[in-house]
Amino acid sequence: DSGVTQTPKHLITATGQRVTLRCSPRSGDLSVYWYQQSLDQGLQFLIQYYNGEERAKGNILERFSAQQFPDLHSELNLSSLELGDSALYFCASSVGTANYEQYFGPGTRLTVT
Amino acid sequence: AQSVTQPDIHITVSEGASLELRCNYSYGATPYLFWYVQSPGQGLQLLLKYFSGDTLVQGIKGFEAEFKRSQSSFNLRKPSVHWSDAAEYFCAVGAVEYSGAGSYQLTFGKGTKLSVIP
């Protein structure tokens, strides 16, 4: 158990819908990262937050957004969902903003039908 | 931009045999290197990391990896594989971006799936 929690574990929704994925980092970690894992693209970095502020953006679509709240939990919002958005979404956390190993949550499996 | 190549998509070994999983990276500065393992339906677990210093690093579950700067490689090894090691293994490089507020990204390879024959 990494100490990073993600809810829900599974999510099934229809195209065009909007969903919110939630992540709670390890105690004491200030950075939260979101990743998407799909069969064709592999593991891709989406976005990083540090202590409530956005720090880095990767291959995140405009339909996707995230935020980190004062209690340090984070939410990833996915809207206007398409079939291709079906994937495993991982949250990871680390102590600081750089040079630290990241600890991953168990992931949320999103299926868009 | 940094990149990671894991040349082997799938490797099968017999239980008790030795294992080496290959990883090559591309990064302009001294890299921060990691190996993660993902069991089916699970998240990623950190096996080991290299930040600096001794180029041979020890990790959990009996794994080790060697950083070779001249070959831009960070191969993962285990002297004797157990059936429970069957999983997918990911190599990653961490890159620090100092512009602006500073940020840090992990770039992952495509993974190597390990099957173990009892």
Tab-separated table of C-alpha atoms in Angstrom:
chain	number	residue	atom	x	y	z
A	1	ASP	CA	0.000	0.000	0.000
A	2	SER	CA	1.574	3.251	-1.199
A	3	GLY	CA	-0.572	5.508	0.987
A	4	VAL	CA	-2.098	7.196	-2.063
A	5	THR	CA	-5.830	6.645	-2.382
A	6	GLN	CA	-7.997	7.029	-5.451
A	7	THR	CA	-11.745	6.877	-5.869
A	8	PRO	CA	-13.661	5.419	-7.520
A	9	LYS	CA	-11.913	2.193	-8.546
A	10	HIS	CA	-14.063	1.738	-11.600
A	11	LEU	CA	-16.224	4.124	-13.562
A	12	ILE	CA	-18.460	3.343	-16.517
A	13	THR	CA	-20.067	6.213	-18.338
A	14	ALA	CA	-21.359	7.221	-21.730
A	15	THR	CA	-19.843	9.392	-24.423
A	16	GLY	CA	-20.385	13.092	-23.898
A	17	GLN	CA	-20.598	12.786	-20.137
A	18	ARG	CA	-18.421	14.380	-17.458
A	19	VAL	CA	-16.698	12.564	-14.587
A	20	THR	CA	-14.520	13.491	-11.622
A	21	LEU	CA	-11.706	11.340	-10.313
A	22	ARG	CA	-10.421	11.906	-6.824
A	23	CYS	CA	-6.988	11.426	-5.289
A	24	SER	CA	-5.629	11.782	-1.769
A	25	PRO	CA	-1.822	11.935	-1.570
A	26	ARG	CA	0.371	10.292	1.037
A	27	SER	CA	0.492	12.114	4.330
A	28	GLY	CA	3.054	14.909	4.071
A	29	ASP	CA	3.300	14.893	0.277
A	30	LEU	CA	2.674	18.254	-1.351
A	31	SER	CA	2.899	17.268	-5.020
A	32	VAL	CA	0.216	15.402	-6.899
A	33	TYR	CA	0.609	14.065	-10.431
A	34	TRP	CA	-1.962	12.613	-12.785
A	35	TYR	CA	-1.155	9.988	-15.418
A	36	GLN	CA	-3.183	8.207	-18.073
A	37	GLN	CA	-2.375	4.613	-19.007
A	38	SER	CA	-3.806	3.197	-22.208
A	39	LEU	CA	-2.806	0.258	-24.371
A	40	ASP	CA	-1.774	2.368	-27.345
A	41	GLN	CA	-0.185	5.363	-25.580
A	42	GLY	CA	1.299	3.701	-22.523
A	43	LEU	CA	1.765	5.781	-19.372
A	44	GLN	CA	1.467	9.468	-20.095
A	45	PHE	CA	1.952	12.359	-17.719
A	46	LEU	CA	-1.031	14.678	-17.648
A	47	ILE	CA	-0.507	17.359	-15.016
A	48	GLN	CA	1.279	18.197	-11.757
A	49	TYR	CA	0.130	20.253	-8.803
A	50	TYR	CA	2.274	21.404	-5.919
A	51	ASN	CA	0.674	22.778	-2.772
A	52	GLY	CA	-2.402	23.905	-4.666
A	53	GLU	CA	-0.639	25.405	-7.679
A	54	GLU	CA	-0.328	23.941	-11.147
A	55	ARG	CA	3.336	23.249	-11.870
A	56	ALA	CA	3.554	21.283	-15.090
A	57	LYS	CA	1.339	20.168	-17.923
A	58	GLY	CA	1.937	17.159	-20.094
A	59	ASN	CA	-0.291	15.616	-22.730
A	60	ILE	CA	-3.500	16.796	-21.146
A	61	LEU	CA	-6.463	17.488	-23.407
A	62	GLU	CA	-8.358	20.762	-23.141
A	63	ARG	CA	-11.438	18.747	-22.147
A	64	PHE	CA	-9.558	17.647	-19.032
A	65	SER	CA	-8.805	19.798	-16.020
A	66	ALA	CA	-7.539	19.291	-12.511
A	67	GLN	CA	-7.199	21.093	-9.239
A	68	GLN	CA	-5.604	20.577	-5.849
A	69	PHE	CA	-7.494	21.693	-2.790
A	70	PRO	CA	-6.193	23.229	0.478
A	71	ASP	CA	-6.282	19.796	2.155
A	72	LEU	CA	-4.016	18.649	-0.727
A	73	HIS	CA	-6.405	16.188	-2.263
A	74	SER	CA	-6.786	16.515	-5.996
A	75	GLU	CA	-9.518	16.011	-8.552
A	76	LEU	CA	-9.224	15.303	-12.246
A	77	ASN	CA	-12.246	16.385	-14.272
A	78	LEU	CA	-12.863	14.768	-17.640
A	79	SER	CA	-15.612	16.235	-19.812
A	80	SER	CA	-17.221	15.581	-23.200
A	81	LEU	CA	-15.937	12.045	-22.876
A	82	GLU	CA	-15.026	10.060	-25.956
A	83	LEU	CA	-14.484	6.335	-26.421
A	84	GLY	CA	-10.757	6.977	-26.656
A	85	ASP	CA	-10.698	8.367	-23.121
A	86	SER	CA	-11.206	4.860	-21.756
A	87	ALA	CA	-8.060	4.172	-19.759
A	88	LEU	CA	-6.535	3.717	-16.337
A	89	TYR	CA	-5.967	7.021	-14.596
A	90	PHE	CA	-3.301	7.083	-11.931
A	91	CYS	CA	-2.551	9.638	-9.315
A	92	ALA	CA	0.904	9.827	-7.761
A	93	SER	CA	2.332	11.961	-5.001
A	94	SER	CA	5.767	13.055	-3.850
A	95	VAL	CA	7.214	15.087	-1.041
A	96	GLY	CA	8.397	18.040	-3.049
A	97	THR	CA	8.228	19.516	-6.469
A	98	ALA	CA	11.419	18.051	-7.876
A	99	ASN	CA	13.946	15.262	-7.517
A	100	TYR	CA	11.724	12.940	-5.582
A	101	GLU	CA	10.347	9.505	-6.251
A	102	GLN	CA	6.628	9.335	-6.900
A	103	TYR	CA	4.257	6.956	-5.158
A	104	PHE	CA	1.304	5.751	-7.153
A	105	GLY	CA	-2.272	5.078	-6.197
A	106	PRO	CA	-4.192	1.985	-7.355
A	107	GLY	CA	-5.782	3.853	-10.241
A	108	THR	CA	-9.294	4.496	-11.544
A	109	ARG	CA	-10.391	2.446	-14.533
A	110	LEU	CA	-12.595	4.566	-16.753
A	111	THR	CA	-14.729	2.902	-19.392
A	112	VAL	CA	-16.580	5.123	-21.844
A	113	THR	CA	-19.358	3.360	-23.769
B	1	ALA	CA	12.813	16.278	-24.236
B	2	GLN	CA	13.580	13.112	-22.364
B	3	SER	CA	12.607	9.659	-23.590
B	4	VAL	CA	12.847	6.058	-22.441
B	5	THR	CA	13.109	2.940	-24.552
B	6	GLN	CA	12.426	-0.547	-23.295
B	7	PRO	CA	13.340	-2.725	-26.273
B	8	ASP	CA	11.687	-5.907	-25.034
B	9	ILE	CA	7.897	-5.923	-25.026
B	10	HIS	CA	7.607	-9.403	-23.525
B	11	ILE	CA	10.125	-11.693	-21.847
B	12	THR	CA	9.565	-15.229	-20.597
B	13	VAL	CA	11.938	-16.863	-18.123
B	14	SER	CA	11.876	-20.034	-16.067
B	15	GLU	CA	11.549	-19.799	-12.329
B	16	GLY	CA	14.989	-19.708	-10.756
B	17	ALA	CA	16.645	-18.284	-13.854
B	18	SER	CA	18.344	-14.915	-13.913
B	19	LEU	CA	16.663	-11.867	-15.398
B	20	GLU	CA	17.797	-8.701	-17.115
B	21	LEU	CA	15.347	-6.100	-18.391
B	22	ARG	CA	16.790	-3.443	-20.634
B	23	CYS	CA	16.198	0.280	-20.442
B	24	ASN	CA	17.780	3.066	-22.480
B	25	TYR	CA	17.113	6.700	-21.846
B	26	SER	CA	17.672	10.000	-23.551
B	27	TYR	CA	18.169	13.087	-21.418
B	28	GLY	CA	20.532	16.023	-21.687
B	29	ALA	CA	21.620	16.178	-18.063
B	30	THR	CA	22.249	13.658	-15.302
B	31	PRO	CA	19.056	11.664	-15.138
B	32	TYR	CA	17.003	10.524	-12.224
B	33	LEU	CA	16.101	6.944	-13.057
B	34	PHE	CA	13.468	4.624	-11.695
B	35	TRP	CA	12.076	1.143	-12.121
B	36	TYR	CA	8.447	0.473	-11.265
B	37	VAL	CA	6.517	-2.785	-11.296
B	38	GLN	CA	2.827	-3.166	-12.052
B	39	SER	CA	0.975	-6.370	-11.221
B	40	PRO	CA	-2.279	-7.033	-13.092
B	41	GLY	CA	-5.008	-4.665	-11.951
B	42	GLN	CA	-2.665	-2.879	-9.582
B	43	GLY	CA	-0.932	0.455	-9.375
B	44	LEU	CA	2.781	1.002	-9.875
B	45	GLN	CA	5.193	0.070	-7.115
B	46	LEU	CA	8.629	1.648	-6.943
B	47	LEU	CA	11.349	-1.016	-7.137
B	48	LEU	CA	14.423	1.187	-7.041
B	49	LYS	CA	15.815	4.560	-7.969
B	50	TYR	CA	19.064	6.189	-9.033
B	51	PHE	CA	19.739	9.806	-8.234
B	52	SER	CA	23.542	9.962	-7.962
B	53	GLY	CA	26.514	8.170	-6.444
B	54	ASP	CA	27.031	4.430	-6.682
B	55	THR	CA	25.934	3.301	-10.119
B	56	LEU	CA	24.730	-0.071	-8.841
B	57	VAL	CA	21.530	0.393	-6.861
B	58	GLN	CA	19.672	-2.149	-4.819
B	59	GLY	CA	15.919	-2.258	-4.618
B	60	ILE	CA	13.143	-4.225	-3.071
B	61	LYS	CA	12.303	-7.867	-3.813
B	62	GLY	CA	15.929	-8.697	-4.642
B	63	PHE	CA	16.169	-6.453	-7.704
B	64	GLU	CA	19.139	-4.322	-8.636
B	65	ALA	CA	19.911	-1.962	-11.491
B	66	GLU	CA	23.101	-0.535	-12.916
B	67	PHE	CA	23.419	2.967	-14.348
B	68	LYS	CA	25.826	3.142	-17.276
B	69	ARG	CA	26.224	6.691	-18.473
B	70	SER	CA	28.321	5.742	-21.505
B	71	GLN	CA	25.541	3.484	-22.755
B	72	SER	CA	22.621	5.629	-21.525
B	73	SER	CA	21.267	2.509	-19.900
B	74	PHE	CA	19.696	1.515	-16.619
B	75	ASN	CA	19.097	-2.229	-16.821
B	76	LEU	CA	17.194	-4.104	-14.150
B	77	ARG	CA	18.502	-7.451	-12.919
B	78	LYS	CA	17.543	-10.240	-10.589
B	79	PRO	CA	19.717	-13.333	-10.030
B	80	SER	CA	16.839	-15.774	-9.473
B	81	VAL	CA	13.285	-15.092	-10.587
B	82	HIS	CA	10.277	-16.193	-8.547
B	83	TRP	CA	6.835	-16.920	-10.013
B	84	SER	CA	5.487	-13.916	-8.105
B	85	ASP	CA	7.740	-11.630	-10.170
B	86	ALA	CA	5.451	-12.051	-13.178
B	87	ALA	CA	4.245	-8.515	-13.873
B	88	GLU	CA	4.905	-5.547	-16.112
B	89	TYR	CA	8.024	-3.505	-15.482
B	90	PHE	CA	8.416	0.151	-16.335
B	91	CYS	CA	11.580	2.192	-16.548
B	92	ALA	CA	11.223	5.940	-16.059
B	93	VAL	CA	13.411	9.028	-16.232
B	94	GLY	CA	12.730	12.077	-14.105
B	95	ALA	CA	13.374	15.488	-15.577
B	96	VAL	CA	13.514	18.707	-13.637
B	97	GLU	CA	12.336	21.880	-15.293
B	98	TYR	CA	13.759	24.916	-13.578
B	99	SER	CA	11.987	27.560	-15.595
B	100	GLY	CA	9.101	29.390	-14.005
B	101	ALA	CA	7.993	27.918	-10.709
B	102	GLY	CA	9.905	24.701	-11.302
B	103	SER	CA	8.371	21.350	-12.089
B	104	TYR	CA	9.242	17.711	-12.353
B	105	GLN	CA	8.042	15.042	-14.722
B	106	LEU	CA	8.460	11.320	-15.040
B	107	THR	CA	8.646	9.919	-18.542
B	108	PHE	CA	7.951	6.208	-18.767
B	109	GLY	CA	8.961	3.548	-21.215
B	110	LYS	CA	6.305	1.359	-22.823
B	111	GLY	CA	6.977	-1.427	-20.338
B	112	THR	CA	8.240	-5.009	-20.464
B	113	LYS	CA	5.850	-7.779	-19.568
B	114	LEU	CA	7.541	-10.600	-17.670
B	115	SER	CA	6.114	-14.107	-17.719
B	116	VAL	CA	7.569	-16.785	-15.449
B	117	ILE	CA	7.402	-20.494	-16.271
B	118	PRO	CA	7.085	-22.600	-13.105
